[in-house]
Short mmCIF file of C-alpha atoms in Angstrom, two decimals:
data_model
loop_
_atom_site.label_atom_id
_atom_site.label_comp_id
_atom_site.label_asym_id
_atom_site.label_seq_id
_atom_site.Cartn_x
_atom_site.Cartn_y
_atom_site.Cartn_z
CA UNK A 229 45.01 196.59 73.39
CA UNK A 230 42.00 194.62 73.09
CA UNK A 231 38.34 196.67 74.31
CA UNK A 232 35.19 194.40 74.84
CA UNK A 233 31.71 196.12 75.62
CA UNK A 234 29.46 194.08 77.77
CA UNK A 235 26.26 192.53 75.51
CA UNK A 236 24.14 194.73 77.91
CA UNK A 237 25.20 197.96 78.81
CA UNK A 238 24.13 201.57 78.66
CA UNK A 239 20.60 203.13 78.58
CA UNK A 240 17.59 200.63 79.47
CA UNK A 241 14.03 201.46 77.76
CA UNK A 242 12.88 203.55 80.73
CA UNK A 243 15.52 206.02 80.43
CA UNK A 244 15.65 205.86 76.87
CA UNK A 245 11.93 207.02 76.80
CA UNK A 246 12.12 209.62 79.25
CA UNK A 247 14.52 211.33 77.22
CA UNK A 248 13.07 210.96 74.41
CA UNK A 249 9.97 212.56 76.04
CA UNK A 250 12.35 215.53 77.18
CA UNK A 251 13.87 215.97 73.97
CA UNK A 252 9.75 216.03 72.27
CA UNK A 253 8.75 218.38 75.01
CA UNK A 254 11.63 220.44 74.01
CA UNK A 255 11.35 220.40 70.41
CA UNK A 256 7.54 221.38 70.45
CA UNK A 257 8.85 224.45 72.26
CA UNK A 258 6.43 223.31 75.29
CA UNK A 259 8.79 225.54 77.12
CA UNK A 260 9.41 226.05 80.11
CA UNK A 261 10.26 222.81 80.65
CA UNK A 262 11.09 221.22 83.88
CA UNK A 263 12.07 218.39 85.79
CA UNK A 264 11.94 217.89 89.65
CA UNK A 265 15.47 216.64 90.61
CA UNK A 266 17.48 215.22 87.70
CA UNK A 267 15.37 213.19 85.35
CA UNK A 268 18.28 210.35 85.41
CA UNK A 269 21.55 209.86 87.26
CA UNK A 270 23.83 211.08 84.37
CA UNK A 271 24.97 214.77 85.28
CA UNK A 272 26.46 214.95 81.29
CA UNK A 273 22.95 214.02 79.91
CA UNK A 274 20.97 216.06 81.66
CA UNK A 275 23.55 218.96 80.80
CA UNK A 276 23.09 217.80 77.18
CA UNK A 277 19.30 218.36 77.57
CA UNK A 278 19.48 221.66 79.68
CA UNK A 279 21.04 223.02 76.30
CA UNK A 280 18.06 221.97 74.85
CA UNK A 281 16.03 223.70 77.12
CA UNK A 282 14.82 221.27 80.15
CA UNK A 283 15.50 222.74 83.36
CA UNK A 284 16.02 220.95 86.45
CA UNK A 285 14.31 222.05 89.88
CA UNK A 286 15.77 221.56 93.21
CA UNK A 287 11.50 221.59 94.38
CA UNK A 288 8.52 221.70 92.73
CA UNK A 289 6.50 224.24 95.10
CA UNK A 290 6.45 227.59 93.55
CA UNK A 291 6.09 226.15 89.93
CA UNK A 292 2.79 227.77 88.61
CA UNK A 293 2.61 227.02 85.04
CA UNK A 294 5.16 225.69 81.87
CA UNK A 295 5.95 221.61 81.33
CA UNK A 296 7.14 219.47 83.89
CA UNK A 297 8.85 216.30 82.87
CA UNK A 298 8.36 213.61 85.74
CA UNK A 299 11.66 211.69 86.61
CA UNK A 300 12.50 208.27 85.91
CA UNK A 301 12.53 207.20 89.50
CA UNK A 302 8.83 208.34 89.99
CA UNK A 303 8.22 211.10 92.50
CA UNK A 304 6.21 210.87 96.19
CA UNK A 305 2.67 210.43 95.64
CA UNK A 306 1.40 213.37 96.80
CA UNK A 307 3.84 215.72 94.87
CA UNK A 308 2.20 213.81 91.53
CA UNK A 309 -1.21 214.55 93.49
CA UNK A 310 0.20 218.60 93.80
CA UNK A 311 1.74 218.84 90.14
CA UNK A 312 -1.90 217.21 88.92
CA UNK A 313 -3.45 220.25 90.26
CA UNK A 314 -1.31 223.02 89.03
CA UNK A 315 -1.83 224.07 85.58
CA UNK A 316 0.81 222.40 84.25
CA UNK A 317 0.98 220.02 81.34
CA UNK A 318 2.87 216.84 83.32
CA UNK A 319 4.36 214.22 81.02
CA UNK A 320 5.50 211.28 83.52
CA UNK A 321 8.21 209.63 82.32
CA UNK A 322 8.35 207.04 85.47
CA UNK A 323 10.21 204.35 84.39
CA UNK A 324 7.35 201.59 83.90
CA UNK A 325 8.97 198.92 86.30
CA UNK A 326 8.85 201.79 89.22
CA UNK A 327 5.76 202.67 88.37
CA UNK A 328 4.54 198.72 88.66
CA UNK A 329 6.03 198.58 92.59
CA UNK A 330 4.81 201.78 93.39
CA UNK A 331 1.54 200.25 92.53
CA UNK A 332 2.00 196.81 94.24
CA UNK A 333 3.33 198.53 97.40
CA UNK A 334 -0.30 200.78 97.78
CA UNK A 335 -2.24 197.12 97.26
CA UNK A 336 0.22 195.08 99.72
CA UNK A 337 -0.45 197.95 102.30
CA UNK A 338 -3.89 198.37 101.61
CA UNK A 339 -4.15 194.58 102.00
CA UNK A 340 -2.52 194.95 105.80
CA UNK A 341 1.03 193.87 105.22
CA UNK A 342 3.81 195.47 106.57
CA UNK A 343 6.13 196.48 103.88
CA UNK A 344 10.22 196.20 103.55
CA UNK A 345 12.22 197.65 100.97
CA UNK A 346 15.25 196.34 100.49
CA UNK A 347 17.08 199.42 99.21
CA UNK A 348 18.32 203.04 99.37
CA UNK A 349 16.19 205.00 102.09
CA UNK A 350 17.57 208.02 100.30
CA UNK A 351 17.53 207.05 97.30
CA UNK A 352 14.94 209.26 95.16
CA UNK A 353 12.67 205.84 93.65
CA UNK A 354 13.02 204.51 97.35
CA UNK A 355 11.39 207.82 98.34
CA UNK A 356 8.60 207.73 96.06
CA UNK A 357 7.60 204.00 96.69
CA UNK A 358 7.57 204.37 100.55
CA UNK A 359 4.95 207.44 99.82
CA UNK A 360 2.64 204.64 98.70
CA UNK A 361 2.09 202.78 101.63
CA UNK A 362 -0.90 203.46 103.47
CA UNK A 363 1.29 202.48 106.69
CA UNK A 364 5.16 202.94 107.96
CA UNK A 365 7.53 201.33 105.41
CA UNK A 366 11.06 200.09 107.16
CA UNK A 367 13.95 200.17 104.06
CA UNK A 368 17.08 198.09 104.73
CA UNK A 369 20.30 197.91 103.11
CA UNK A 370 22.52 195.98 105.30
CA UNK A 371 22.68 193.02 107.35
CA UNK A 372 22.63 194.75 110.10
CA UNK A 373 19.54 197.32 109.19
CA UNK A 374 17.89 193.50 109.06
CA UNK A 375 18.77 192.62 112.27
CA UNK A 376 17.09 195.94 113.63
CA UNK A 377 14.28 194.95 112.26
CA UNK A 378 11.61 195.65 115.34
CA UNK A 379 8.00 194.23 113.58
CA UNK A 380 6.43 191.22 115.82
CA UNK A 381 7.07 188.20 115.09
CA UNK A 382 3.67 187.37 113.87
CA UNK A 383 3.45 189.95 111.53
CA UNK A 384 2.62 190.16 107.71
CA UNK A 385 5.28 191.06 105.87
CA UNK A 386 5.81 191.46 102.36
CA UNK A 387 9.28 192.23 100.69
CA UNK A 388 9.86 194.23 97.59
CA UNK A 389 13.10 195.97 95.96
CA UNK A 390 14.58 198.84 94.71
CA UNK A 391 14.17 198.00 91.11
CA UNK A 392 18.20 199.01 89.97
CA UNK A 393 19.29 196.80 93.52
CA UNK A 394 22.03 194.13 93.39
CA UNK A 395 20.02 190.36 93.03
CA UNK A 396 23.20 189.01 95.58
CA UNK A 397 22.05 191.46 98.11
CA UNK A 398 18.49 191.17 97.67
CA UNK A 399 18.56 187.41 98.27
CA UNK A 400 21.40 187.47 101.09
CA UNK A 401 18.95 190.05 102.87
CA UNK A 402 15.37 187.99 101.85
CA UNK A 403 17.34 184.85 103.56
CA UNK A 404 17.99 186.64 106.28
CA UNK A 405 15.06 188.34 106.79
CA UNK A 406 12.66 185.12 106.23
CA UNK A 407 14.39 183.85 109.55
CA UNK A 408 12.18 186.27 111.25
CA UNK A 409 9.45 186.18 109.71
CA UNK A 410 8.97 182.97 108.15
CA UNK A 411 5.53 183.66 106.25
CA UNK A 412 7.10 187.05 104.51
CA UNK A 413 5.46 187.37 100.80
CA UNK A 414 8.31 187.85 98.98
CA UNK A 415 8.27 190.31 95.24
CA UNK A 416 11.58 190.76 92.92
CA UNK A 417 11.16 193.87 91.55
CA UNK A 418 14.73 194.24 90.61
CA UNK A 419 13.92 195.17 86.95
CA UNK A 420 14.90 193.11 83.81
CA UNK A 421 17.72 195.77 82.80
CA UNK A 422 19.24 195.52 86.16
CA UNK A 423 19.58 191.84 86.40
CA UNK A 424 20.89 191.67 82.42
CA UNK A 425 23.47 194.29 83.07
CA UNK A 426 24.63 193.14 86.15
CA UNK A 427 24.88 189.41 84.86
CA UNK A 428 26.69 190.80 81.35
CA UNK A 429 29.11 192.93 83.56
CA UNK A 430 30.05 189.79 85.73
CA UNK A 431 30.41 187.64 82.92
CA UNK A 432 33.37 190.39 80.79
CA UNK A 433 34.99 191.28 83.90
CA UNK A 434 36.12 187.58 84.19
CA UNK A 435 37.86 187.48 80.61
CA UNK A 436 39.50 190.82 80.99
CA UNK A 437 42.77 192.65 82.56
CA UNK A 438 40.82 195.69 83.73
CA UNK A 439 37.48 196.54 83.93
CA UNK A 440 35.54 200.30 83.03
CA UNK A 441 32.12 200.82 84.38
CA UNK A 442 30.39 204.09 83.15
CA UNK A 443 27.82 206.20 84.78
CA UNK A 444 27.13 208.96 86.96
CA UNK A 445 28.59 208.80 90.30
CA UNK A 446 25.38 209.44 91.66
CA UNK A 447 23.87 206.47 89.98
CA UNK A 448 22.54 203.43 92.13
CA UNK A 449 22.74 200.86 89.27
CA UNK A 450 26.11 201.76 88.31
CA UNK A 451 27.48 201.56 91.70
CA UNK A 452 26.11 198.16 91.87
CA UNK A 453 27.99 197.51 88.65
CA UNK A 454 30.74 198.43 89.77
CA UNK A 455 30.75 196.52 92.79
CA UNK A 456 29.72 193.25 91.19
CA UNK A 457 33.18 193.85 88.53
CA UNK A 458 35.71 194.90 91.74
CA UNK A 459 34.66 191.24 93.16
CA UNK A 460 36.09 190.03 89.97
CA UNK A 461 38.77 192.17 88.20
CA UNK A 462 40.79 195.81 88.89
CA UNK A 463 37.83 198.14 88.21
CA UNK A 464 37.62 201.84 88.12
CA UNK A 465 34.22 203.84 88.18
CA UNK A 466 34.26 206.64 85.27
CA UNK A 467 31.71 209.35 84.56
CA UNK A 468 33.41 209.83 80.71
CA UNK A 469 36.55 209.56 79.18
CA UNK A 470 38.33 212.00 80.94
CA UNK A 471 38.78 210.20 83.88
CA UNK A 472 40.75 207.49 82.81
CA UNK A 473 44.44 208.04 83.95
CA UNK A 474 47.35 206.26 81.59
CA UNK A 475 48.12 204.24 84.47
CA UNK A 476 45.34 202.04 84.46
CA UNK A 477 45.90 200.86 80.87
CA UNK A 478 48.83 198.72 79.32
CA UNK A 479 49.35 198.31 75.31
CA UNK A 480 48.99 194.17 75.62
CA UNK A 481 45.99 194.68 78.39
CA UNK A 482 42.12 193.58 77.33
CA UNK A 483 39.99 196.39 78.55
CA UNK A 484 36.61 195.19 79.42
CA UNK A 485 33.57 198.72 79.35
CA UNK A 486 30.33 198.42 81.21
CA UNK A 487 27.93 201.08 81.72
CA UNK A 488 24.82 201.74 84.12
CA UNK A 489 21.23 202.51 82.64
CA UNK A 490 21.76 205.72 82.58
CA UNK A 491 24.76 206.17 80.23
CA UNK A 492 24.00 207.30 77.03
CA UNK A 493 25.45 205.43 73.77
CA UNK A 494 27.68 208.90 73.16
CA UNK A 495 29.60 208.88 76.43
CA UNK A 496 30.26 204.97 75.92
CA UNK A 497 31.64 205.75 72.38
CA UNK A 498 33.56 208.56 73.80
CA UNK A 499 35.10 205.75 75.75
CA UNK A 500 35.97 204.03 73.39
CA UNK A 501 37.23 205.92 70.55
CA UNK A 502 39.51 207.42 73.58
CA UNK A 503 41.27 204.10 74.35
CA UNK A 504 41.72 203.46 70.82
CA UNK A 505 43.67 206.63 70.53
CA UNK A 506 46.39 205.95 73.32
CA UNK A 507 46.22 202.40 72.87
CA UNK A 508 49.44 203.16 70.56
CA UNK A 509 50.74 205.41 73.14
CA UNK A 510 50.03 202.99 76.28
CA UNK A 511 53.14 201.17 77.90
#
């Protein structure tokens, strides 16, 4: 059994500095120490850091006083505006590329243009950048949310992305959205990480039997992982080593591993050291 790691996989510098801001907050004793919703989409890392002492809230509203530890995927404006105002000490840990298209969509919309995200409406960074939009935000997904699309013809419109989103989907939608509205401004923000990974994944899943992509299930990068490797190769989606059932692996197979931004470096070596085990065992 052969394993090959993509040359880009695993925890991006965003995430890798917000938990390295939890873990400071935490050894300081700044305690307590809180984050609103998950600080990434990696339920075994943020259990690793609840040990340390970072505890997650479900909201933010009856928080008087302690350290609160603001999520990768930025929060809605005026919950920042609320948290400023508490007496809290508020370490934001927005991942620098969200934080650059939450700016750009408050300038776009203070500049008149009607803004589309192509993303997640649910999606908690998709959240936060509609909140800065001085005016009604439409998010699409599909081709279909596209074709729904009800701003006049004439309209400005300016086009931006969910920074972890898919660069096939974000340019099948942009075509298709640029029929109607021919003069759209249109802004990439899929973030360098995303595009490496996502190029690095395709590339391994064509020179391998079977294809492991790591990362919370939750996780919007690694679902677009995953999607990009099941175009190419049998692919299973894995949150650690103990989902991997001995009938996905054979002894003569080459595993290819891939993991989203949020995976930490011990869960991919987890992985590994697992196959490496039962590849002796392994049909």
């Amino acid at each position: 059994m052969k394993i090959k790691i993509a040359g880009k996989a695993g925890f991006c510098y965003g995430v890798r500095k917000a938990v390295e801001l939890a873990e400071k907050a935490a050894g300081e004793n700044k305690k307590p120490i809180y984050t609103a919703g998950p600080l990434i989409h990696n339920q075994q890392e943020v259990r690793r850091l609840s040990g340390l002492g970072v505890k997650v809230l479900s909201s933010v509203e009856n928080i008087g006083s302690g350290t609160i530890v603001i999520r990768t995927h930025g929060l809605p404006k005026k919950t920042m505006l609320k948290l400023r105002r508490k007496a809290l000490t508020v370490i934001d840990a927005t991942c620098p590329f969200v934080k650059r298209v939450q700016h750009l969509v408050e300038k776009l919309s203070k500049d008149g243009y009607n803004i589309i995200v192509i993303g997640e409406k649910n999606h908690p960074e998709v959240v936060g950048l509609v909140s800065y939009s001085s005016k009604p935000v439409v998010v699409v997904n599909t081709e279909e949310g596209v074709k729904r699309l009800a701003l006049p013809p004439g309209a400005s419109v300016a086009i931006v992305s969910q920074t972890t989103q898919s660069s096939e989907k974000f340019n099948k939608l942009v075509s298709l959205i640029r029929k109607k509205y021919r003069t759209a401004k249109i802004y990439n923000t899929i973030c360098n990480a995303s595009n490496e990974r996502q190029k690095a994944a395709a590339s391994l899943a064509g020179k391998v039997d079977v294809m492991l992509v790591i990362g919370g299930k939750n996780s919007g990068n690694t679902a677009r992982l995953n999607d990009i490797c099941r175009k190419r190769v049998k692919t299973y989606h894995i949150e650690s080593a103990r989902d991997i059932k001995e009938s996905w692996v054979e002894k003569n197979m080459t595993i290819g591993i891939t993991a989203g931004a949020s995976t930490p470096e011990w869960i991919i070596n987890e992985v590994v050291a697992y196959l490496s085990r039962n590849a002796l065992s392994a049909k």
